[in-house]
Short mmCIF file of C-alpha atoms in Angstrom, two decimals:
data_model
loop_
_atom_site.label_atom_id
_atom_site.label_comp_id
_atom_site.label_asym_id
_atom_site.label_seq_id
_atom_site.Cartn_x
_atom_site.Cartn_y
_atom_site.Cartn_z
CA MET Q 1364 0.05 0.11 -0.01
CA LYS Q 1365 1.59 3.14 -1.06
CA GLN Q 1366 1.48 5.34 2.32
CA GLN Q 1367 -0.34 8.56 2.02
CA LEU Q 1368 -0.11 12.27 3.74
CA ASP Q 1369 -3.84 13.06 4.84
CA TYR Q 1370 -3.02 17.28 5.19
CA LEU Q 1371 -5.68 19.25 3.84
CA LYS Q 1372 -4.66 21.87 1.78
CA GLU Q 1373 -4.84 25.59 1.67
CA THR Q 1374 -7.41 27.30 -0.60
CA PRO Q 1375 -5.92 29.04 -3.11
CA SER Q 1376 -5.53 33.01 -3.15
CA GLN Q 1377 -7.62 35.31 -5.39
CA THR Q 1378 -7.65 38.58 -6.16
CA ALA Q 1379 -9.59 40.95 -3.97
CA GLY Q 1380 -10.98 43.17 -7.51
CA PRO Q 1381 -11.47 46.21 -7.69
CA TYR Q 1382 -14.74 46.10 -5.33
CA VAL Q 1383 -12.77 44.66 -2.57
CA HIS Q 1384 -14.75 48.14 -0.68
CA ILE Q 1385 -17.77 46.54 -0.91
CA GLY Q 1386 -17.16 43.54 1.32
CA LEU Q 1387 -14.66 45.21 3.69
CA ALA Q 1388 -15.61 49.29 3.46
CA PRO Q 1389 -18.86 49.54 2.33
CA GLY Q 1390 -19.02 53.02 3.11
CA ALA Q 1391 -16.09 53.97 0.66
CA ALA Q 1392 -17.73 51.15 -2.12
CA GLY Q 1393 -20.76 54.33 -1.59
CA PHE Q 1394 -23.30 52.91 1.04
CA ASP Q 1395 -24.17 52.04 4.55
CA ILE Q 1396 -24.85 48.55 5.55
CA TYR Q 1397 -23.75 47.58 9.04
CA ARG Q 1398 -24.03 48.99 12.49
CA GLU Q 1399 -20.29 49.17 12.57
CA GLU Q 1400 -18.00 49.26 9.95
CA LEU Q 1401 -14.45 46.65 11.24
CA GLY Q 1402 -11.05 48.51 11.42
CA HIS Q 1403 -11.30 51.94 11.79
CA ASP Q 1404 -9.60 52.28 15.00
CA ILE Q 1405 -6.38 50.53 15.65
CA ALA Q 1406 -5.54 51.29 19.10
CA GLY Q 1407 -8.69 52.49 20.82
CA PRO Q 1408 -8.94 55.25 23.26
CA ASN Q 1409 -6.93 54.16 26.02
CA ALA Q 1410 -4.07 52.56 24.44
CA LYS Q 1411 -1.15 54.14 26.05
CA GLY Q 1412 2.04 55.39 24.09
CA GLU Q 1413 2.96 57.54 21.96
CA ARG Q 1414 -0.46 58.66 19.03
CA ILE Q 1415 1.19 58.89 15.65
CA ARG Q 1416 0.14 59.01 12.29
CA VAL Q 1417 0.93 57.19 9.40
CA GLU Q 1418 0.71 58.46 5.81
CA GLY Q 1419 2.14 56.11 2.09
CA VAL Q 1420 0.52 56.03 -0.71
CA VAL Q 1421 1.34 51.88 -2.99
CA ILE Q 1422 2.76 52.76 -6.16
CA ASP Q 1423 2.94 50.24 -9.37
CA GLY Q 1424 5.79 49.21 -11.59
CA MET Q 1425 4.65 52.23 -14.03
CA GLY Q 1426 5.16 54.96 -11.16
CA SER Q 1427 1.51 55.29 -11.01
CA PRO Q 1428 -0.26 55.07 -7.36
CA VAL Q 1429 -2.17 52.17 -6.63
CA LYS Q 1430 -5.70 53.77 -6.27
CA ASP Q 1431 -7.67 50.86 -5.25
CA VAL Q 1432 -5.53 49.22 -2.51
CA LEU Q 1433 -7.13 47.87 0.69
CA LEU Q 1434 -4.08 47.61 3.54
CA GLU Q 1435 -4.66 45.83 6.74
CA ALA Q 1436 -1.83 46.92 9.61
CA TRP Q 1437 -1.36 44.56 12.58
CA GLN Q 1438 0.79 45.85 15.34
CA ALA Q 1439 1.13 45.49 19.17
CA ASN Q 1440 0.79 47.97 22.15
CA SER Q 1441 3.54 50.10 23.11
CA GLU Q 1442 4.73 47.36 25.56
CA GLY Q 1443 5.40 45.37 22.67
CA ILE Q 1444 2.61 43.26 22.61
CA TYR Q 1445 -0.32 41.80 20.55
CA ALA Q 1446 -4.10 41.75 21.41
CA HIS Q 1447 -4.24 37.79 20.83
CA PRO Q 1448 -4.24 34.88 23.79
CA GLU Q 1449 -1.00 34.30 22.74
CA GLY Q 1450 0.38 38.04 22.17
CA GLY Q 1451 2.58 38.04 25.40
CA GLY Q 1452 -0.02 39.27 28.04
CA GLU Q 1453 -2.92 42.21 28.53
CA VAL Q 1454 -3.65 44.85 26.32
CA GLU Q 1455 -5.87 48.29 27.13
CA ASP Q 1456 -9.39 47.95 26.98
CA GLY Q 1457 -10.29 48.43 23.04
CA PHE Q 1458 -6.97 48.05 21.66
CA ARG Q 1459 -7.58 45.33 18.63
CA GLY Q 1460 -4.19 46.34 17.12
CA TRP Q 1461 -5.29 46.03 13.69
CA GLY Q 1462 -6.74 47.97 11.27
CA ARG Q 1463 -8.36 47.75 7.95
CA ILE Q 1464 -6.95 51.44 5.57
CA ILE Q 1465 -8.38 52.09 2.05
CA THR Q 1466 -6.63 54.44 -0.27
CA ASP Q 1467 -8.36 57.57 -2.14
CA PHE Q 1468 -9.54 57.08 -5.26
CA GLU Q 1469 -8.42 59.60 -6.87
CA THR Q 1470 -5.12 60.29 -5.09
CA GLY Q 1471 -4.03 56.86 -4.17
CA GLU Q 1472 -3.26 57.97 -0.36
CA TRP Q 1473 -3.87 56.20 2.49
CA GLY Q 1474 -3.17 57.14 6.23
CA PHE Q 1475 -4.34 55.72 9.96
CA ASP Q 1476 -3.84 56.68 13.50
CA THR Q 1477 -2.33 54.51 15.61
CA VAL Q 1478 0.10 54.44 18.55
CA LYS Q 1479 4.10 53.79 18.10
CA PRO Q 1480 4.61 49.57 18.63
CA GLY Q 1481 6.79 48.97 21.16
CA LYS Q 1482 9.38 46.15 20.71
CA VAL Q 1483 8.35 42.75 20.42
CA ARG Q 1484 10.11 40.84 23.41
CA PRO Q 1485 10.69 37.15 23.05
CA ARG Q 1486 8.26 36.30 25.10
CA VAL Q 1487 6.61 33.48 23.15
CA LYS Q 1488 9.61 30.43 22.58
CA LEU Q 1489 9.42 29.57 19.24
CA GLY Q 1490 10.46 25.93 18.22
CA SER Q 1491 10.64 24.24 15.25
CA GLY Q 1492 8.26 20.82 16.02
CA VAL Q 1493 10.78 20.27 18.98
CA SER Q 1494 9.72 20.40 22.96
CA GLU Q 1495 11.61 21.80 25.28
CA LYS Q 1496 11.58 18.49 27.29
CA VAL Q 1497 13.28 16.71 24.55
CA ALA Q 1498 14.96 20.06 23.64
CA ALA Q 1499 16.36 20.20 27.14
CA SER Q 1500 18.26 16.32 27.12
CA ASN Q 1501 19.59 17.02 23.42
CA PRO Q 1502 22.28 19.45 23.08
CA ASP Q 1503 21.96 19.69 19.28
CA TRP Q 1504 18.03 21.10 19.40
CA GLN Q 1505 18.78 23.62 22.12
CA GLY Q 1506 19.52 26.45 19.59
CA ARG Q 1507 16.57 25.78 18.13
CA MET Q 1508 14.35 26.56 21.27
CA GLU Q 1509 16.24 29.84 21.48
CA SER Q 1510 13.80 32.74 21.97
CA HIS Q 1511 13.71 35.04 19.12
CA ALA Q 1512 15.94 38.65 19.80
CA PRO Q 1513 13.72 41.98 20.60
CA MET Q 1514 11.91 42.97 17.47
CA ALA Q 1515 12.32 46.68 17.12
CA PRO Q 1516 8.60 48.68 16.93
CA HIS Q 1517 7.31 47.76 13.65
CA ILE Q 1518 3.53 47.70 12.60
CA SER Q 1519 2.88 44.28 9.71
CA LEU Q 1520 0.97 45.35 6.42
CA TRP Q 1521 -1.01 42.68 4.59
CA ILE Q 1522 -1.53 44.22 0.93
CA VAL Q 1523 -3.77 43.33 -1.81
CA SER Q 1524 -6.13 44.93 -4.32
CA ARG Q 1525 -7.09 44.13 -8.15
CA GLY Q 1526 -3.99 42.77 -10.04
CA ILE Q 1527 -2.33 41.40 -6.70
CA ASN Q 1528 -3.66 37.41 -7.11
CA ILE Q 1529 -2.15 36.91 -3.00
CA GLY Q 1530 -1.85 39.04 -0.28
CA LEU Q 1531 1.56 40.65 0.08
CA ASN Q 1532 3.17 40.30 3.50
CA THR Q 1533 5.55 42.95 4.46
CA ARG Q 1534 6.66 45.78 7.65
CA MET Q 1535 6.52 48.36 8.55
CA TYR Q 1536 9.95 50.09 10.71
CA PHE Q 1537 10.35 53.23 12.29
CA ALA Q 1538 13.23 55.29 11.08
CA ASP Q 1539 14.24 57.11 14.25
CA GLU Q 1540 14.29 53.87 15.86
CA GLU Q 1541 17.56 53.54 14.52
CA GLN Q 1542 19.58 51.30 17.27
CA ALA Q 1543 16.50 48.86 17.77
CA ASN Q 1544 16.19 48.53 13.69
CA VAL Q 1545 20.39 47.47 13.41
CA GLU Q 1546 19.26 44.69 15.90
CA ASP Q 1547 15.90 43.93 14.70
CA PRO Q 1548 16.53 39.66 13.62
CA VAL Q 1549 14.44 40.63 10.59
CA LEU Q 1550 15.64 43.46 9.23
CA ASN Q 1551 19.23 41.69 9.15
CA LEU Q 1552 17.68 38.93 7.28
CA ILE Q 1553 17.29 40.76 4.35
CA GLU Q 1554 21.14 40.01 2.54
CA TRP Q 1555 20.83 43.15 0.77
CA GLU Q 1556 21.29 46.10 2.95
CA ASN Q 1557 20.38 48.60 1.15
CA ARG Q 1558 16.78 46.80 0.84
CA ARG Q 1559 16.18 47.17 4.44
CA ALA Q 1560 15.50 50.93 3.46
CA THR Q 1561 12.66 50.43 1.93
CA LEU Q 1562 10.89 49.07 5.02
CA LEU Q 1563 11.23 52.62 7.02
CA ALA Q 1564 9.12 54.97 7.78
CA LYS Q 1565 10.57 58.74 7.82
CA ARG Q 1566 9.48 61.09 10.49
CA GLN Q 1567 7.66 63.89 8.59
CA GLY Q 1568 6.64 66.92 10.43
CA GLU Q 1569 4.03 66.33 12.27
CA ARG Q 1570 -0.20 66.73 11.34
CA ASP Q 1571 -2.79 67.87 14.00
CA GLY Q 1572 -0.55 68.05 16.76
CA VAL Q 1573 0.88 64.30 16.04
CA PRO Q 1574 3.84 62.88 14.53
CA LEU Q 1575 3.58 61.89 11.17
CA TYR Q 1576 5.37 59.22 9.31
CA ARG Q 1577 5.26 58.78 5.61
CA PHE Q 1578 6.08 55.07 4.08
CA GLU Q 1579 5.80 54.45 0.41
CA ILE Q 1580 5.44 51.22 -1.02
CA ARG Q 1581 6.65 50.21 -4.04
CA LEU Q 1582 5.04 46.94 -5.45
CA GLN Q 1583 7.70 46.67 -8.50
CA GLY Q 1584 10.99 47.92 -10.35
CA ASP Q 1585 13.62 50.25 -8.44
CA ASN Q 1586 13.52 50.91 -4.62
CA GLU Q 1587 11.00 47.89 -4.88
CA THR Q 1588 9.73 47.29 -1.33
CA VAL Q 1589 11.22 44.04 0.41
CA PHE Q 1590 7.95 41.44 0.73
CA PHE Q 1591 7.91 38.69 2.81
CA ASP Q 1592 6.90 34.73 3.13
CA VAL Q 1593 5.57 34.52 6.40
CA MET C 923 -1.35 24.34 22.49
CA LYS C 924 2.30 25.46 22.61
CA PRO C 925 3.47 28.67 20.64
CA ALA C 926 4.40 27.20 17.03
CA GLU C 927 4.61 28.00 13.54
CA TYR C 928 2.09 27.26 10.74
CA TYR C 929 3.06 25.52 7.75
CA GLN C 930 4.45 26.61 4.96
CA ARG C 931 2.18 28.51 1.69
CA ASP C 932 2.56 25.30 -0.84
CA ARG C 933 3.18 28.58 -3.35
CA THR C 934 2.80 25.39 -6.00
CA ARG C 935 -0.74 25.65 -5.53
CA GLN C 936 -1.21 29.47 -5.14
CA PRO C 937 -1.33 32.10 -7.77
CA PRO C 938 2.03 33.62 -7.90
CA ALA C 939 2.23 37.12 -8.67
CA HIS C 940 3.22 37.63 -12.33
CA THR C 941 -0.03 35.84 -14.27
CA PRO C 942 0.13 38.16 -17.40
CA ASP C 943 -3.12 36.78 -19.03
CA TYR C 944 -4.47 38.32 -15.75
CA LYS C 945 -3.31 42.26 -17.02
CA THR C 946 -3.25 44.41 -13.72
CA SER C 947 -0.78 41.62 -12.75
CA VAL C 948 1.65 42.55 -14.48
CA ALA C 949 2.82 45.83 -12.53
CA ARG C 950 1.15 44.76 -9.57
CA SER C 951 4.04 42.47 -9.02
CA PRO C 952 7.20 42.37 -7.33
CA ARG C 953 9.99 41.77 -9.07
CA TYR C 954 13.15 40.02 -6.44
CA SER C 955 12.01 36.79 -4.39
CA MET C 956 9.86 36.84 -1.63
CA ILE C 957 12.62 37.19 1.81
CA SER C 958 11.02 33.79 3.59
CA LEU C 959 10.46 34.52 7.42
CA GLN C 960 10.17 32.17 9.93
CA GLN C 961 7.73 32.98 11.90
CA SER C 962 7.91 34.90 15.31
CA VAL C 963 5.21 36.27 17.37
CA SER C 964 4.55 39.04 15.08
CA GLU C 965 3.20 36.18 12.64
CA ILE C 966 1.59 33.50 14.63
CA THR C 967 -1.14 36.07 16.21
CA GLY C 968 -4.06 38.12 14.58
CA PRO C 969 -6.69 40.04 15.45
CA VAL C 970 -9.77 38.40 17.56
CA PHE C 971 -13.30 39.44 16.35
CA GLY C 972 -16.52 38.46 18.42
CA HIS C 973 -19.98 38.51 18.17
CA ASN C 974 -20.46 42.21 18.99
CA ASP C 975 -18.97 42.94 16.45
CA ILE C 976 -21.32 42.16 13.85
CA ASP C 977 -24.80 41.73 13.68
CA PRO C 978 -27.27 38.14 13.44
CA ILE C 979 -28.34 39.95 10.29
CA ASP C 980 -25.31 40.91 8.04
CA ASN C 981 -24.63 36.97 7.10
CA ASP C 982 -28.22 37.19 5.63
CA LEU C 983 -27.99 38.92 1.96
CA ILE C 984 -31.20 39.17 1.44
CA LYS C 985 -32.53 41.27 3.82
CA ASN C 986 -30.31 42.57 5.07
CA TYR C 987 -30.29 45.42 2.31
CA ALA C 988 -34.03 44.61 1.36
CA LYS C 989 -36.12 47.97 1.18
CA ASP C 990 -39.43 46.74 0.40
CA GLN C 991 -38.87 43.53 -1.12
CA ASP C 992 -36.69 40.74 -0.99
CA PRO C 993 -33.66 41.44 -4.26
CA VAL C 994 -34.58 38.99 -7.63
CA GLY C 995 -32.58 36.21 -8.01
CA GLU C 996 -31.84 32.86 -7.46
CA ARG C 997 -31.87 32.20 -3.83
CA ILE C 998 -29.50 30.41 -2.53
CA ILE C 999 -27.80 29.75 0.51
CA VAL C 1000 -23.98 29.35 1.11
CA HIS C 1001 -21.96 27.33 3.43
CA GLY C 1002 -19.33 25.04 4.91
CA ARG C 1003 -16.81 24.83 7.31
CA VAL C 1004 -13.44 26.47 7.73
CA LEU C 1005 -10.74 23.81 8.52
CA ASP C 1006 -6.57 24.07 8.95
CA GLU C 1007 -4.86 21.78 7.43
CA ASN C 1008 -4.85 19.47 10.31
CA ALA C 1009 -8.68 18.88 9.62
CA ARG C 1010 -9.11 20.78 12.81
CA PRO C 1011 -12.25 23.34 12.86
CA VAL C 1012 -11.38 27.00 12.43
CA THR C 1013 -13.31 28.45 15.30
CA ASN C 1014 -14.41 31.89 16.15
CA THR C 1015 -13.37 33.46 13.13
CA LEU C 1016 -14.95 35.88 10.75
CA VAL C 1017 -15.20 35.73 7.11
CA GLU C 1018 -16.48 38.19 5.04
CA ILE C 1019 -18.31 38.08 1.62
CA TRP C 1020 -18.71 40.26 -1.25
CA GLN C 1021 -20.70 40.18 -4.88
CA ALA C 1022 -22.32 41.53 -7.65
CA ASN C 1023 -26.26 40.94 -8.10
CA ALA C 1024 -28.41 38.61 -10.43
CA SER C 1025 -27.36 40.86 -12.96
CA GLY C 1026 -23.95 40.94 -12.83
CA ARG C 1027 -23.74 44.66 -11.39
CA TYR C 1028 -21.45 45.51 -8.01
CA ARG C 1029 -23.21 48.08 -5.90
CA HIS C 1030 -19.20 50.59 -6.01
CA LYS C 1031 -19.43 53.70 -7.25
CA LYS C 1032 -16.58 52.52 -9.48
CA ASP C 1033 -18.87 49.64 -11.10
CA THR C 1034 -20.40 51.40 -14.71
CA TYR C 1035 -21.55 48.42 -16.34
CA LEU C 1036 -25.48 48.57 -17.61
CA GLY C 1037 -26.79 45.68 -15.49
CA ALA C 1038 -29.37 47.18 -13.23
CA LEU C 1039 -28.67 47.66 -9.59
CA ASP C 1040 -30.83 46.29 -7.55
CA PRO C 1041 -32.52 48.44 -5.07
CA ASN C 1042 -33.05 45.39 -2.42
CA PHE C 1043 -29.50 44.11 -2.20
CA GLY C 1044 -26.03 45.23 -1.45
CA GLY C 1045 -24.07 42.76 -1.83
CA CYS C 1046 -22.15 41.94 1.27
CA GLY C 1047 -21.88 40.01 4.38
CA ARG C 1048 -20.24 38.78 7.60
CA THR C 1049 -20.22 36.04 9.74
CA ILE C 1050 -18.09 33.99 12.78
CA THR C 1051 -17.54 30.82 12.52
CA ASP C 1052 -19.06 28.31 15.18
CA GLU C 1053 -17.70 25.98 17.77
CA ASN C 1054 -17.46 23.39 14.62
CA GLY C 1055 -16.06 25.91 12.25
CA TYR C 1056 -19.17 26.18 10.25
CA TYR C 1057 -20.52 29.18 8.10
CA TYR C 1058 -23.66 30.12 6.40
CA PHE C 1059 -25.19 32.80 4.72
CA ARG C 1060 -28.38 33.32 2.33
CA THR C 1061 -27.34 35.42 -0.89
CA ILE C 1062 -29.08 35.95 -4.28
CA LYS C 1063 -26.50 33.66 -7.07
CA PRO C 1064 -24.86 36.52 -8.77
CA GLY C 1065 -24.43 37.18 -12.12
CA ALA C 1066 -21.40 36.80 -14.56
CA TYR C 1067 -20.17 40.23 -15.34
CA PRO C 1068 -17.69 41.33 -18.11
CA TRP C 1069 -14.31 43.15 -17.68
CA ARG C 1070 -11.70 45.01 -19.63
CA ASN C 1071 -8.49 42.05 -19.66
CA TRP C 1072 -9.15 40.81 -23.03
CA VAL C 1073 -11.75 42.31 -25.24
CA ASN C 1074 -14.59 39.75 -24.24
CA ASN C 1075 -14.15 38.50 -20.97
CA TRP C 1076 -16.79 37.35 -18.51
CA ARG C 1077 -15.99 36.88 -15.12
CA PRO C 1078 -17.79 33.75 -13.71
CA ALA C 1079 -20.38 33.62 -11.29
CA HIS C 1080 -18.32 34.66 -8.14
CA ILE C 1081 -18.59 35.35 -4.20
CA HIS C 1082 -15.81 36.82 -3.17
CA VAL C 1083 -14.48 35.35 0.37
CA SER C 1084 -12.39 37.09 3.12
CA VAL C 1085 -10.84 34.50 6.12
CA PHE C 1086 -8.90 35.51 8.68
CA GLY C 1087 -7.57 32.36 10.46
CA SER C 1088 -6.21 32.33 14.25
CA SER C 1089 -3.28 34.20 13.55
CA PHE C 1090 -2.28 36.98 10.78
CA SER C 1091 -0.06 34.27 8.43
CA GLN C 1092 -3.90 32.65 7.69
CA ARG C 1093 -4.94 35.43 6.16
CA LEU C 1094 -7.28 34.78 3.00
CA ILE C 1095 -9.32 36.40 0.24
CA THR C 1096 -10.10 34.04 -2.71
CA GLN C 1097 -13.07 33.73 -5.01
CA LEU C 1098 -15.89 30.89 -4.53
CA TYR C 1099 -17.44 29.64 -8.48
CA PHE C 1100 -20.20 27.87 -8.71
CA GLU C 1101 -20.06 23.99 -10.33
CA GLY C 1102 -20.49 23.38 -13.66
CA ASP C 1103 -19.90 26.92 -14.57
CA PRO C 1104 -18.85 26.81 -18.71
CA LEU C 1105 -17.10 30.31 -17.99
CA ILE C 1106 -14.35 29.22 -14.86
CA PRO C 1107 -12.25 27.18 -17.37
CA LEU C 1108 -12.46 30.27 -19.86
CA CYS C 1109 -11.09 32.82 -17.15
CA PRO C 1110 -8.07 34.55 -16.88
CA ILE C 1111 -8.14 34.95 -12.76
CA VAL C 1112 -8.58 31.61 -12.23
CA ALA C 1113 -6.21 30.48 -14.18
CA THR C 1114 -4.07 32.60 -12.27
CA ILE C 1115 -3.71 29.45 -10.40
CA PRO C 1116 -1.52 26.75 -11.60
CA ASP C 1117 -2.81 23.58 -10.60
CA PRO C 1118 -5.99 22.49 -11.93
CA ASP C 1119 -6.35 20.83 -8.34
CA ALA C 1120 -6.49 23.63 -6.59
CA ILE C 1121 -8.47 25.47 -9.00
CA GLU C 1122 -11.49 22.51 -7.97
CA GLN C 1123 -11.27 23.57 -4.70
CA LEU C 1124 -12.65 27.38 -5.32
CA ILE C 1125 -16.05 25.43 -7.07
CA ALA C 1126 -18.39 25.17 -4.59
CA ARG C 1127 -20.64 22.04 -4.93
CA LEU C 1128 -24.44 21.68 -5.58
CA ASP C 1129 -26.23 20.31 -2.30
CA MET C 1130 -29.77 19.75 -2.70
CA ASN C 1131 -29.56 18.15 1.17
CA ALA C 1132 -29.04 21.19 2.81
CA SER C 1133 -31.58 22.92 -0.12
CA VAL C 1134 -34.79 24.30 2.04
CA PRO C 1135 -37.84 22.86 -0.54
CA LEU C 1136 -39.55 25.80 -2.58
CA ASP C 1137 -37.76 28.78 -1.33
CA CYS C 1138 -33.68 28.02 -1.44
CA ILE C 1139 -31.30 26.11 -2.68
CA ALA C 1140 -27.81 25.72 -1.13
CA TYR C 1141 -23.96 25.42 -2.46
CA LYS C 1142 -21.12 24.20 0.14
CA PHE C 1143 -17.78 25.65 0.03
CA ASP C 1144 -15.38 24.03 2.54
CA ILE C 1145 -12.18 26.42 3.16
CA VAL C 1146 -9.07 25.26 4.38
CA LEU C 1147 -6.43 28.06 6.17
CA ARG C 1148 -2.42 27.18 7.08
CA GLY C 1149 -1.85 24.61 9.22
CA ARG C 1150 -0.76 24.73 12.86
CA ARG C 1151 2.91 22.88 13.72
CA SER C 1152 2.07 20.47 17.10
CA THR C 1153 5.22 20.09 19.15
CA LEU C 1154 6.74 16.70 18.30
CA PHE C 1155 7.78 14.32 21.06
CA GLU C 1156 5.41 15.39 23.64
CA ASN C 1157 4.50 12.62 25.71
CA ARG C 1158 0.96 13.37 25.28
CA LEU C 1159 0.25 13.37 21.21
CA GLU C 1160 -3.56 14.94 21.57
CA GLY C 1161 -2.07 18.17 19.69
CA ASN C 1162 -1.45 16.25 16.37
#
């Protein structure tokens, strides 16, 4: 008998298409249907830490802004804790850490308000399928059980739109966190040092009294943003 | 369960970024390789939703935008389970859908197709899977829809589906097609998927057993998200 692996297979992705707003941001599509649309408030009113504004644009391989893109942000609070059972602890009441951001149909500009995330501390040990007990008994495996080094403040972004067949994952770091960025284990995975800069949002003054960061995502070509296979 | 990573994506079954027959992908596909990331807490966590976030009527597209009567079109139920690659149910996860009406017209200010809008149909719904990973929607079967790709391209009837799962790395948007639709093999967006078996996974099956006689016909559509590694060599194996 031939041995079989009986895992199911992940459902394949398809583009979100040009009318993604109908489902995920119906107000932007032009109609009001839900009591409350999800993803408008990332940090909530009680979040501690520094309030910031992030703005940017997504640019295609022709140099044109992508005007029908939808981004989702996922971030820790100012103490580096995610609002999730495995996120490392408790977060402020109302802090979801997740948001949905759409572009202006005319300009392609997008923006969101949040708090600056903290360094994500190595509270969660991740192994490659090796239990701590086994690792403790076998020095060969201890390396795999080492905690990840602290990560510099970052916001994970997931980008979908017409023409994007499977959501693109990237991370936004803060250019003014120089020391933390130098030590960040993910930035350091990027062998081409000049590409790391594509993940840095630059601080550009203030908007309505709140620090403003600018983050441009280039899908293709010169200064192409680093995307991750997570 | 101990913190652990999710299985790597099987990219041979997923559409690549650059698929020239779907023209918009040409300028919107990265040219450099993705950087592979061993997952950290940033990837194994993701947003959590609850029943306070949505209303019970949100999964009923026949009623959730109806003004004075029900929308026009074929009344259908779309139902199924959200599972992971280990066949475990993905519970309490948010499923969102959107679609055109029976004429193939979207309620979106950018859609200018001459198919008529239906005053009683919005075209979006959302729900949260139950403790078995089960979900259902009631809606109208969408019509085919022309689009500017080749001169005479028509999308098969489809419903867009968005699922979160338990972690940001499971996040997925896809499209549901309907069994027997002859437009499926002609569609350049369907054809972005390289594996015929994977395409089959997007075709909802007519489900007479779940149909409501004299009311509503049903289609079944199960969704599979990435599986999670369990910790091997543990004394207890129930995690596997």
